[in-house]
Every structure is written in structure tokens, then in C-alpha cells.
PDB file of C-alpha atoms in Angstrom:
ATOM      1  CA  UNK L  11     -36.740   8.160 -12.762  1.00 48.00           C
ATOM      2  CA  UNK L  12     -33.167   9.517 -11.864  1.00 57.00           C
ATOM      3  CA  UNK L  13     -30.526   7.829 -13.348  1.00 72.00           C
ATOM      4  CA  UNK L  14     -28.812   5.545 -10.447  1.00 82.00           C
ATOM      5  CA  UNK L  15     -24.457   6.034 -10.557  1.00 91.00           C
ATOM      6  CA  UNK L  16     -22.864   2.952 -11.409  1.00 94.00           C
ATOM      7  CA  UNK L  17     -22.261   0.574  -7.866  1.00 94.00           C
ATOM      8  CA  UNK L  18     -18.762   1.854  -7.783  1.00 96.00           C
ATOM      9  CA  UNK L  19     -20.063   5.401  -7.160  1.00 95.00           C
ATOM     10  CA  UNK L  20     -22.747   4.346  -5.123  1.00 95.00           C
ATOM     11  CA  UNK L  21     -20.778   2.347  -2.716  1.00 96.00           C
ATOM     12  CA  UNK L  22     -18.536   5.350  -2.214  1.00 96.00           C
ATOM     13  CA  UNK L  23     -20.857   7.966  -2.255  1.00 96.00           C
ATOM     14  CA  UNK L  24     -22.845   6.280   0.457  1.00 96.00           C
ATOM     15  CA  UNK L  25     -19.296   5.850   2.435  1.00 95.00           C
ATOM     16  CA  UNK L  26     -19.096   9.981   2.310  1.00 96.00           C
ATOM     17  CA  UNK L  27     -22.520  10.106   3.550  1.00 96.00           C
ATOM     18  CA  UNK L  28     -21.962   7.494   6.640  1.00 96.00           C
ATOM     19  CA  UNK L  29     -18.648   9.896   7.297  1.00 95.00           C
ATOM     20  CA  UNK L  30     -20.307  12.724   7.773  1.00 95.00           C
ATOM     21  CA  UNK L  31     -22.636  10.953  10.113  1.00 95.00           C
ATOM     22  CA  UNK L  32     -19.775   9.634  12.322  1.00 92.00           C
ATOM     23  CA  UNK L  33     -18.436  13.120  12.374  1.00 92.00           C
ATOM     24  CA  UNK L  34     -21.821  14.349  13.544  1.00 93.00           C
ATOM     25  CA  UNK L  35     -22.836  11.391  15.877  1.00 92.00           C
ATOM     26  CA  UNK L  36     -23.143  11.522  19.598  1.00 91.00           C
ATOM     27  CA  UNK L  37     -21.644   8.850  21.995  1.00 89.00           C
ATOM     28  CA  UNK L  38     -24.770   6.909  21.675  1.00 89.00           C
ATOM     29  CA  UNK L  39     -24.834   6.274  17.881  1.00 92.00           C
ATOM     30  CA  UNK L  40     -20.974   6.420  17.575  1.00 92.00           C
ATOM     31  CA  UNK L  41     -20.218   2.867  17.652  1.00 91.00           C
ATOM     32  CA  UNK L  42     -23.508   1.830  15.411  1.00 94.00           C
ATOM     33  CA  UNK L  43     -22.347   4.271  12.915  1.00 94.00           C
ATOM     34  CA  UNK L  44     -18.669   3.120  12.508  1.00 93.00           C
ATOM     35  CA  UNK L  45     -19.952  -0.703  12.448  1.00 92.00           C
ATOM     36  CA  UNK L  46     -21.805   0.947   9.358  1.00 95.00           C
ATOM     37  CA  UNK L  47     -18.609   2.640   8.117  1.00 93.00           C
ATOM     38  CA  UNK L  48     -16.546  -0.620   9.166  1.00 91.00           C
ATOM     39  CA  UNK L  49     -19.095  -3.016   6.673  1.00 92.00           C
ATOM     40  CA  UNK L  50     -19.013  -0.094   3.528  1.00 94.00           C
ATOM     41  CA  UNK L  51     -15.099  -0.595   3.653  1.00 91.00           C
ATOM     42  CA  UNK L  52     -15.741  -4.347   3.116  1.00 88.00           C
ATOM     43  CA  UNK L  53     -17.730  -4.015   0.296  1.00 91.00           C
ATOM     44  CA  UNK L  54     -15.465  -1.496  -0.959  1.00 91.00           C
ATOM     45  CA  UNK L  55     -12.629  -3.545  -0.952  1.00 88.00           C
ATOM     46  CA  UNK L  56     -14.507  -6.259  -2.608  1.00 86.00           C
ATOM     47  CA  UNK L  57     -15.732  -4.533  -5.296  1.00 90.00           C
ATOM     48  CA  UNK L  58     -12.074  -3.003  -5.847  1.00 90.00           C
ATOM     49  CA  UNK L  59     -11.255  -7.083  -5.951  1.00 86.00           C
ATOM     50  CA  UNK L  60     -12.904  -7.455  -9.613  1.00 88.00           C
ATOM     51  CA  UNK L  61     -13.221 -11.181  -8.199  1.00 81.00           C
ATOM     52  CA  UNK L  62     -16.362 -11.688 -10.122  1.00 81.00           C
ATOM     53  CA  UNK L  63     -14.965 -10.136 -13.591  1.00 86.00           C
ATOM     54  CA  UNK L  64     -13.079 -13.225 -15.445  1.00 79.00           C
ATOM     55  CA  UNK L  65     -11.938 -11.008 -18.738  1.00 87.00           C
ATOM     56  CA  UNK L  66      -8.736 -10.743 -18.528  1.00 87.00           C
ATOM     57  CA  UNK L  67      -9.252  -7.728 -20.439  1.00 91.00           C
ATOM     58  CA  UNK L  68     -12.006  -5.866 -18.804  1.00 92.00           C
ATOM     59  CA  UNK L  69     -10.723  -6.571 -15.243  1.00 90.00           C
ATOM     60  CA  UNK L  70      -7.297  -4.894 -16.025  1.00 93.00           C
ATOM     61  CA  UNK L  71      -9.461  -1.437 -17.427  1.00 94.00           C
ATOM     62  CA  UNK L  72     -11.931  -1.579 -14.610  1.00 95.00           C
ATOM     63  CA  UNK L  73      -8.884  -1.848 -11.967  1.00 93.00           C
ATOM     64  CA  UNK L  74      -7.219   1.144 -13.780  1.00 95.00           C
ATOM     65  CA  UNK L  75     -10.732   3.027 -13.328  1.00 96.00           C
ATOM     66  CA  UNK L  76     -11.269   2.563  -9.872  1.00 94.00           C
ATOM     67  CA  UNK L  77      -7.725   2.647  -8.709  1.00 91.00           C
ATOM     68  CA  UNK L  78      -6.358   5.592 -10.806  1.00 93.00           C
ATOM     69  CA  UNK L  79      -8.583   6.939 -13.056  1.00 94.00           C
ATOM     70  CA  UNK L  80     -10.743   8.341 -10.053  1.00 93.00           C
ATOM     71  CA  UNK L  81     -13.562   6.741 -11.416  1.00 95.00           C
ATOM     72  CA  UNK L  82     -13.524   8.620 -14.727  1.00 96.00           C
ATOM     73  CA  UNK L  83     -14.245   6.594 -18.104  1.00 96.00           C
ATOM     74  CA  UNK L  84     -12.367   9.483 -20.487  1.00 95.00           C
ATOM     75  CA  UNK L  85      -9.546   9.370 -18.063  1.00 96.00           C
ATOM     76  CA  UNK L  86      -9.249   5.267 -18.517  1.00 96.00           C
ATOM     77  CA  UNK L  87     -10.124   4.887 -22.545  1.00 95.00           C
ATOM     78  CA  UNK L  88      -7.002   7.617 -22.715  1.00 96.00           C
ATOM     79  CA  UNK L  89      -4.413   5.339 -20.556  1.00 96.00           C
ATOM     80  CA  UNK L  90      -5.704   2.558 -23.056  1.00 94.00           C
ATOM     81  CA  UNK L  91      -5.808   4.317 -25.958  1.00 94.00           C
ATOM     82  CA  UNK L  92      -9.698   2.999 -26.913  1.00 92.00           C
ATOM     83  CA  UNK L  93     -11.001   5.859 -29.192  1.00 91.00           C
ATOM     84  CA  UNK L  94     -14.378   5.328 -28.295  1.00 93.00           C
ATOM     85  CA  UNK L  95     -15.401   6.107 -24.645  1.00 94.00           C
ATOM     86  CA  UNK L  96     -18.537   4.091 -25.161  1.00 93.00           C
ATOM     87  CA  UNK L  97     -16.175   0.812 -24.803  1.00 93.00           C
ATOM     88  CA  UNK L  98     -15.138   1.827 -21.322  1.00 95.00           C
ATOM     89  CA  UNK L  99     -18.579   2.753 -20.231  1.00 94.00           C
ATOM     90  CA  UNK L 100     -19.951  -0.138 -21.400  1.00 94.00           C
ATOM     91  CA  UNK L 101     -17.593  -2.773 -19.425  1.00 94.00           C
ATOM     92  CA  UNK L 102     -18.274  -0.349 -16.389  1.00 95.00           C
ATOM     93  CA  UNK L 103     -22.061  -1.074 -16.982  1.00 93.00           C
ATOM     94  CA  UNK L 104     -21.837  -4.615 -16.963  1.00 91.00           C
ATOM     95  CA  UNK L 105     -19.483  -4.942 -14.415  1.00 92.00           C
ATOM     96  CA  UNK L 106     -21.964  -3.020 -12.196  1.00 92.00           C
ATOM     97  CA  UNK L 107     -24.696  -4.746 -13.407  1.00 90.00           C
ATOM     98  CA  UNK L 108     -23.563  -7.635 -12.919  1.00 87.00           C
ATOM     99  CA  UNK L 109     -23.033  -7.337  -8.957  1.00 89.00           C
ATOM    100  CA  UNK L 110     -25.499  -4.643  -7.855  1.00 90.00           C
ATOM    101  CA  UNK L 111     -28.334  -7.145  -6.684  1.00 87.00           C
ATOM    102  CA  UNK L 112     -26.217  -8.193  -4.076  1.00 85.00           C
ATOM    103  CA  UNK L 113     -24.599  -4.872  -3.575  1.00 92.00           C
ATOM    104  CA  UNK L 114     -27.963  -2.617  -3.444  1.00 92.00           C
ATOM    105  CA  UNK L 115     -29.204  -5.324  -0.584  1.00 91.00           C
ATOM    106  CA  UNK L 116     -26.487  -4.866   1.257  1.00 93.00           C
ATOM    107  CA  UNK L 117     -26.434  -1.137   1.272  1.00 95.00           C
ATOM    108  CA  UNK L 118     -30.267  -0.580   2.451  1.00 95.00           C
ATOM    109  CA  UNK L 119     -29.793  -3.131   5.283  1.00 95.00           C
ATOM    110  CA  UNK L 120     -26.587  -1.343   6.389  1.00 96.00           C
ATOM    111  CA  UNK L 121     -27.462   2.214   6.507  1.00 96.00           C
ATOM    112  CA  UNK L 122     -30.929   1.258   8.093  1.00 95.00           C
ATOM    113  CA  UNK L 123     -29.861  -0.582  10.660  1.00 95.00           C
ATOM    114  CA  UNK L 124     -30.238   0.655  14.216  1.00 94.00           C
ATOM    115  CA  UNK L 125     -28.639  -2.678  15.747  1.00 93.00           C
ATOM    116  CA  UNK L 126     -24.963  -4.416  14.932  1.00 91.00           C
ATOM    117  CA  UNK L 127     -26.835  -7.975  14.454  1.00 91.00           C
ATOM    118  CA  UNK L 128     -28.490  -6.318  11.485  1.00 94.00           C
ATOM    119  CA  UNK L 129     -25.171  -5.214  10.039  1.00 93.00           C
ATOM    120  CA  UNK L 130     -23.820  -8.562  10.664  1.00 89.00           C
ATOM    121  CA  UNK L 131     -26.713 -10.391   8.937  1.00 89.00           C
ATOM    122  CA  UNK L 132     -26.588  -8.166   5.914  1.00 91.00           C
ATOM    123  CA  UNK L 133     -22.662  -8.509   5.269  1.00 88.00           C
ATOM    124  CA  UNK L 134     -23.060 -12.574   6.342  1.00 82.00           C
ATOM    125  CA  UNK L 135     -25.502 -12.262   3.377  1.00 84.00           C
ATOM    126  CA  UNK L 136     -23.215 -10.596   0.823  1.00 86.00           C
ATOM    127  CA  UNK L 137     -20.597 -12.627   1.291  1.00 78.00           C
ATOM    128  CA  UNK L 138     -22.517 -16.015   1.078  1.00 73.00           C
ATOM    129  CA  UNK L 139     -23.727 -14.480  -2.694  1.00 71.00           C
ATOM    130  CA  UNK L 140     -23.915 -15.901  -5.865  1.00 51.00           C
ATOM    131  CA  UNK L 141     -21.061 -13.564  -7.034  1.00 56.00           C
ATOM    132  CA  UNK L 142     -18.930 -15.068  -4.963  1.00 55.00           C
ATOM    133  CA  UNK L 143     -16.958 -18.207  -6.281  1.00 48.00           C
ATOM    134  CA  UNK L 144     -18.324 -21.413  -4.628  1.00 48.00           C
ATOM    135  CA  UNK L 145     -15.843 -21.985  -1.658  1.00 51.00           C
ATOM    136  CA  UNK L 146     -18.136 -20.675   1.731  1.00 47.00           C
ATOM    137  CA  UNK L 147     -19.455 -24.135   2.254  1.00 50.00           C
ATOM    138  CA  UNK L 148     -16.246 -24.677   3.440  1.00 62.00           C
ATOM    139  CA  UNK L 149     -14.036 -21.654   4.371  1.00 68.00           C
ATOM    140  CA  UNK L 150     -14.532 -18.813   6.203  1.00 68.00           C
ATOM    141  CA  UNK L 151     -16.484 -15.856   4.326  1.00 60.00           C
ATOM    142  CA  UNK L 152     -13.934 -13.290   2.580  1.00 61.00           C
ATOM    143  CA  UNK L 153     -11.423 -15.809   1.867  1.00 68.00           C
ATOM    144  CA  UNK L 154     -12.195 -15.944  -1.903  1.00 63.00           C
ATOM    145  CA  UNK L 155     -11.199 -12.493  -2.048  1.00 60.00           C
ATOM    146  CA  UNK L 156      -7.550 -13.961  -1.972  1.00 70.00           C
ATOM    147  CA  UNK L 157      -7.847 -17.548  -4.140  1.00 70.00           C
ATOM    148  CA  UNK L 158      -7.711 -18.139  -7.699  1.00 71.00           C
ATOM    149  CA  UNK L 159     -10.180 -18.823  -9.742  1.00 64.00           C
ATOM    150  CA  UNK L 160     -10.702 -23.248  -9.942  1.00 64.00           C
ATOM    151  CA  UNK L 161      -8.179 -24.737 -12.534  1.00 74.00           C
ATOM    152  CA  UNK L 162      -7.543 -28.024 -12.677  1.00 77.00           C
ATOM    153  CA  UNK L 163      -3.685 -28.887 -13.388  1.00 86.00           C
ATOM    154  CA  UNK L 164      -3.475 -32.469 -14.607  1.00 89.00           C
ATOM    155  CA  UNK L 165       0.627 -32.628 -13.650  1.00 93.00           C
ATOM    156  CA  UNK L 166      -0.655 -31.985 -10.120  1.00 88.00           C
ATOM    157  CA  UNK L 167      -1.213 -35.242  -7.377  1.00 90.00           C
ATOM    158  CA  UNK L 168      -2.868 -33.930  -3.555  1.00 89.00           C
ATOM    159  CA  UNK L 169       0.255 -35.250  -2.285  1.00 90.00           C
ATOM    160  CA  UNK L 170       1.733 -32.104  -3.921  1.00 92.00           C
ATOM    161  CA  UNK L 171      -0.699 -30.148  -2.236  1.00 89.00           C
ATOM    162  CA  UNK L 172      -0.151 -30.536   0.946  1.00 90.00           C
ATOM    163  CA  UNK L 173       1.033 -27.034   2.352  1.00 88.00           C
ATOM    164  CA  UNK L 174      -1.784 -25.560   0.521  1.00 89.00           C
ATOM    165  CA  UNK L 175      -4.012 -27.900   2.088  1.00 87.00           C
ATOM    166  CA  UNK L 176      -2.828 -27.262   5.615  1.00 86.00           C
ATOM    167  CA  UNK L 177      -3.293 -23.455   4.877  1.00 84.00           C
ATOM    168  CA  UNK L 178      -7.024 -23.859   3.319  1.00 84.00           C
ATOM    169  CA  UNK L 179      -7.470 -25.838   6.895  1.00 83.00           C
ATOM    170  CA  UNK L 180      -7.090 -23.011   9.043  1.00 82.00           C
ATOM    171  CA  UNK L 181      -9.569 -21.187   7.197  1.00 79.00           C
ATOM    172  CA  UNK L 182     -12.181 -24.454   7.520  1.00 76.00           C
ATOM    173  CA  UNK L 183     -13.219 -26.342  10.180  1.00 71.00           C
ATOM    174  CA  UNK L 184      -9.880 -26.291  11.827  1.00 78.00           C
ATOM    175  CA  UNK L 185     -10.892 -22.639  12.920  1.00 78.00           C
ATOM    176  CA  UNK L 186     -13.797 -23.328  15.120  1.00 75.00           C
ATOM    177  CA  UNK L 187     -12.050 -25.642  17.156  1.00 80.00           C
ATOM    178  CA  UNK L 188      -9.089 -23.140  17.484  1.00 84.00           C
ATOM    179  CA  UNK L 189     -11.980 -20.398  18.976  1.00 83.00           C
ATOM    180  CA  UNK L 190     -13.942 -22.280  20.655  1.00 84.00           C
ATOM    181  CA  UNK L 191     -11.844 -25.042  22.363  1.00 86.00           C
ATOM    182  CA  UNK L 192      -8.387 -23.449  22.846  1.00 89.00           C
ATOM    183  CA  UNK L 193      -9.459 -19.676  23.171  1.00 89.00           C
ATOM    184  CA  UNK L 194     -10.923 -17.713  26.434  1.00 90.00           C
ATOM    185  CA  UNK L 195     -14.469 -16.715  25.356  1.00 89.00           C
ATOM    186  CA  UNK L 196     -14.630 -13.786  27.688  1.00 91.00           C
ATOM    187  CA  UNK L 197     -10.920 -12.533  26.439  1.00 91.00           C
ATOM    188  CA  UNK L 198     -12.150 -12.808  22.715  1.00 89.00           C
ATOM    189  CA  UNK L 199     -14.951 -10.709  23.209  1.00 88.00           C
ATOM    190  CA  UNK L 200     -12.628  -8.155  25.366  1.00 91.00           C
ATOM    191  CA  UNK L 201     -10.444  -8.194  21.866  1.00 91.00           C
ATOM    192  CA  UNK L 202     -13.630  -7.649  19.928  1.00 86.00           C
ATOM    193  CA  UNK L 203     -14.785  -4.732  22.353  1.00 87.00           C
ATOM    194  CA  UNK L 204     -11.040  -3.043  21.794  1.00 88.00           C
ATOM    195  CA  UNK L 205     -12.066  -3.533  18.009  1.00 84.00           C
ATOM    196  CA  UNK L 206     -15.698  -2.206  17.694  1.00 79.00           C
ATOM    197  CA  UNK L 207     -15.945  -0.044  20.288  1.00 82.00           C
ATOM    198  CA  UNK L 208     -14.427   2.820  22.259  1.00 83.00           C
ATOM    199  CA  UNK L 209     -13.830   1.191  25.707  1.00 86.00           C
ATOM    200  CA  UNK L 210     -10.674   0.059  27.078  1.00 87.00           C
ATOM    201  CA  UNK L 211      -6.981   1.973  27.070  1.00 88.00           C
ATOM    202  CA  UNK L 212      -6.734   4.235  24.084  1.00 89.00           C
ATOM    203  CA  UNK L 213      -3.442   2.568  23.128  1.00 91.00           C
ATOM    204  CA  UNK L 214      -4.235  -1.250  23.955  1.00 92.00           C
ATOM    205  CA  UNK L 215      -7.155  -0.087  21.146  1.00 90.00           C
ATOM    206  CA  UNK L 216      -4.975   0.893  18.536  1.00 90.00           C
ATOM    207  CA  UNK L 217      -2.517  -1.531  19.153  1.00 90.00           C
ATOM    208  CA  UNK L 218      -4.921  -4.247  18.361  1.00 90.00           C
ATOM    209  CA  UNK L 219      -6.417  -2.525  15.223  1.00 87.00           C
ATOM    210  CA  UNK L 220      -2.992  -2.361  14.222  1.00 86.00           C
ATOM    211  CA  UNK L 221      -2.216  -6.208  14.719  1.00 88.00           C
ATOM    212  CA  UNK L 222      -5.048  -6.991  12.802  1.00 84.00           C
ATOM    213  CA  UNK L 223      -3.958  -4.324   9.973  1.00 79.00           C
ATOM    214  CA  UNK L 224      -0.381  -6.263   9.336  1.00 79.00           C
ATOM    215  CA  UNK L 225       1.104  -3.358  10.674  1.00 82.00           C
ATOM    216  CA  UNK L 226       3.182  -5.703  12.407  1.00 82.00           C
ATOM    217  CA  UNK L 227       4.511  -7.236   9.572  1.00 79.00           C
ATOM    218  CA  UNK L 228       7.593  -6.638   9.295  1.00 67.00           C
ATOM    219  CA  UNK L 229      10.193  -7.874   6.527  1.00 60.00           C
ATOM    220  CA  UNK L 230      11.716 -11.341   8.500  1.00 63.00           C
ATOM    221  CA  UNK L 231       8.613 -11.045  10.909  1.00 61.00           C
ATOM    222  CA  UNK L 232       5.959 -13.208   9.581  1.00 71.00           C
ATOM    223  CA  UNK L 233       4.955 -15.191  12.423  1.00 81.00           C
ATOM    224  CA  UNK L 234       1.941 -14.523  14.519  1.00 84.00           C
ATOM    225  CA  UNK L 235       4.759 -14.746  17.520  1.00 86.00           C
ATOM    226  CA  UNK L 236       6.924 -12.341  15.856  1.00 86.00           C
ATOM    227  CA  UNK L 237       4.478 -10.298  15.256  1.00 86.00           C
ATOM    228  CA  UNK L 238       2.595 -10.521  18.960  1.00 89.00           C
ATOM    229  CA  UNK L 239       6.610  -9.419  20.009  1.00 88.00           C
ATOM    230  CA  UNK L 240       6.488  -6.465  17.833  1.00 87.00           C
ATOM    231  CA  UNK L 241       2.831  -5.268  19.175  1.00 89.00           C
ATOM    232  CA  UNK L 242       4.212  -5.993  22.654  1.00 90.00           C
ATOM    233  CA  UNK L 243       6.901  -4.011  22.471  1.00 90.00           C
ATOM    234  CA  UNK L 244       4.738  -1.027  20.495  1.00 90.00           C
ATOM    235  CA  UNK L 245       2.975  -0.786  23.616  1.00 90.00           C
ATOM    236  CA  UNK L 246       6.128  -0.766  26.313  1.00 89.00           C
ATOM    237  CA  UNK L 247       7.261   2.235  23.961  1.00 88.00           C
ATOM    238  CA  UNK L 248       3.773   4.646  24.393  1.00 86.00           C
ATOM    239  CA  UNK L 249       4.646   4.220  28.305  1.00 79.00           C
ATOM    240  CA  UNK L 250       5.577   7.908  29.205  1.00 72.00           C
ATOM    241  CA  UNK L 251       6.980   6.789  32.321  1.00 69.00           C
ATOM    242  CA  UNK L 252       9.019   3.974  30.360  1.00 62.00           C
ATOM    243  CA  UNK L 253      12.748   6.061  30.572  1.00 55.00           C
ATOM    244  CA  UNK L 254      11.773   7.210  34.225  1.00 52.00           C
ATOM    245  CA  UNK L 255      11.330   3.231  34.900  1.00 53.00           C
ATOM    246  CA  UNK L 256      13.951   2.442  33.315  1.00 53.00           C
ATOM    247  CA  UNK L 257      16.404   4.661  34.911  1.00 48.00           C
ATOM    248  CA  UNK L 258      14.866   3.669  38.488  1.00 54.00           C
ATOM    249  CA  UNK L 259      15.417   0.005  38.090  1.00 55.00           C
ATOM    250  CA  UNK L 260      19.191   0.222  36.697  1.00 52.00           C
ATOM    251  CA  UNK L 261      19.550   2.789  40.239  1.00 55.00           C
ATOM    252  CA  UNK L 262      18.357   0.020  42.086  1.00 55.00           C
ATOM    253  CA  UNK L 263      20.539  -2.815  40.394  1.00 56.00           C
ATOM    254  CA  UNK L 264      23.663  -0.287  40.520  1.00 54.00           C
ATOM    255  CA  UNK L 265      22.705  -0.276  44.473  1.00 56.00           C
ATOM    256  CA  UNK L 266      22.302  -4.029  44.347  1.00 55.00           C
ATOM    257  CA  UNK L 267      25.612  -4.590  43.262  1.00 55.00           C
ATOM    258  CA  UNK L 268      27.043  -1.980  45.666  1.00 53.00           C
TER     259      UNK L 268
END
């Protein structure tokens, strides 16, 4: 039997693969393919998370490996000066070991899908996994990429939690009622098209994917609103007619005033 690459590799080596099919696909598979490409990102940029590696330790050698070592375990034992590769290979093992199960499902259901409810399911699954810490009974899936691990703090009462309860809300059950009670279904889904697929203005397109990037997010523009202005206002500046509007409406105040 051929000796599988570690999950690290695999994930990315399948993400080269699904590339080359994007480059290579024809209108009809284009937007099944990047849904594919779209859901190995994910699980890239959980893996590159470490969430599931508590050693203080080993996470801070397996971050340098994946993040600047280009994957190389010679290249990390150097930076840390560990003498004996065999250490570094060793906490790559069982870091990969210890999350391929959930990993390797993932990766057969995504690249041999030939429907986006299939995707969905399989990256639904993954996320609901028992790497995950404990928290999707409650929030939405993917949060736990940004939380702490639990740790109780004795000096702490809720009443000094309140902010961070509000916050932890939104991600809840406060969210469903925000989508499904104050939002236009049929204007979601025309946000989701702009998203997923290649219909719609080229621009309105990559403004959106651009919102939902923090692109927007500017230093003093934090809020939604501020950034909303900011996308807004991105868009009025693609407008190659903009200056020749411009110029016609301050004609026709000039004549106003006249």
C-alpha cells in the first residue's frame, strides 16, 4: 500500500487538483467545481486553525510548519533548534492522525459530488465533528474556529459577561430570527447567487465577495453601516460614466442658478 501524505498535504494537494479542474471546466461544471474549491478552502483554513491541538508546545511548531516552513519537517526542527527531525515528524503524525477521519470523509464527498446539496451536507458534517469543541448545539457552525478553549474563571459573575453574551447571541438563535423574519428571502438568495455563481453585474459580484472578505474594514470603520457606505461607494467609483455624470449634473445646477 502507498504511503498516504500527512492531511496537511492531502488537503492541499487535492486543492491543486480541483484548480486545475476549474481552469479546465466548461460553463456547465464551473460553478459545481468552485463550490468544490470554495469547501477545500474551509477545511484548509481549519486545519491551519490547530483548534483541536491543546499543547501549547506542539501547536506553536505545527503553525510554524504549515505557515512558514512550507510544510517541511527539517525546515521547522531547524527554526526550533530540535536535533532530531523525528520529534517534528512525530507531532505532525499525530496531529494528522488525530483529525483525518473527519478530514478523509469530507474530501471523498466533496470531490465526488456532482450536486451543491452534497457539498453542503459533507461540510455541515465536518463541522458538526467530534474535533470540534462542543459549542454547535448552540452557535452557528465555524464559530469555534474563533473562541477559546472552556476555562472557568472563578473571579468572573454572568453579570460581567454581558457584552460577550450579547455577541455569542448573534451567532445563536438570535440569527434565525434576523434571516428569516426581518430579511427578504428572494433578496438573500439574489446575494447568495452574486456569491456562488457567475450571474448578475460583474462588479455588484465582486463587491459582495469583497463585503464578506472584510475588505471593507477599514481602521475607524467597523460597523456593518460603515462598512455597507464603503461598498456603496466602491461601486459609484467602477461607474465609467461617473465623471461624465458628474460634470452633466453640476452643468445643469450652474444653469439652474443662472
Amino acid at each position: 500500500m502507498a504511503h498516504k501524505p500527512n492531511i496537511f498535504r492531502e488537503v492541499i494537494n487535492t486543492r491543486e487538483v480541483i484548480i486545475e479542474q476549474l481552469r479546465r471546466a466548461n460553463p456547465k461544471e464551473y460553478d459545481l467545481v468552485k463550490r468544490k474549491l470554495d469547501a477545500i478552502d474551509e477545511l484548509l483554513r481549519d486545519l491551519r486553525s490547530l483548534h483541536w491541538i491543546k499543547h501549547k508546545k506542539a501547536n506553536e511548531r505545527l503553525d510554524y510548519y504549515l505557515k512558514h516552513a512550507d510544510l517541511n519537517c527539517r525546515t521547522t526542527a531547524a527554526h526550533y533548534e530540535v536535533e532530531n527531525i523525528n520529534v517534528i515528524e512525530q507531532t505532525v503524525k499525530y496531529a494528522s492522525d488525530k483529525i483525518r477521519p473527519s478530514v478523509d470523509r469530507a474530501i471523498s464527498c466533496i470531490t465526488e459530488a456532482k450536486d451543491f446539496e452534497t457539498i453542503d451536507e459533507a461540510m455541515e458534517a465536518y463541522r458538526e465533528s467530534a474535533t470540534h469543541p462542543g459549542t454547535y448545539g448552540y452557535f452557528l457552525p465555524g464559530t469555534s474556529l474563533y473562541l477559546p478553549a472552556s476555562k472557568y474563571d472563578p473571579s468572573l459573575s454572568l453579570k460581567d459577561c454581558r457584552k460577550e453574551l450579547a455577541r455569542l447571541g448573534v451567532y445563536a438563535h438570535f440569527v434565525e430570527y434576523v434571516l428569516t423574519q426581518e430579511c427578504n428571502s428572494t433578496k438573500l438568495a439574489h446575494i447568495l447567487s452574486l456569491l456562488s455563481t457567475r450571474n448578475g453585474k460583474k462588479m455588484d459580484r465582486e463587491a459582495v465577495k469583497m463585503f464578506f472578505s472584510g475588505e471593507f474594514t477599514l481602521q475607524g470603520q467597523h460597523t456593518i453601516t460603515d462598512q455597507l457606505n464603503r461598498l456603496y461607494e466602491w461601486l459609484e467609483e467602477q461607474n465609467p460614466y461617473r465623471s461624465v455624470n458628474q460634470l452633466e449634473e453640476a452643468e445643469l445646477d450652474a444653469g439652474n442658478a443662472d
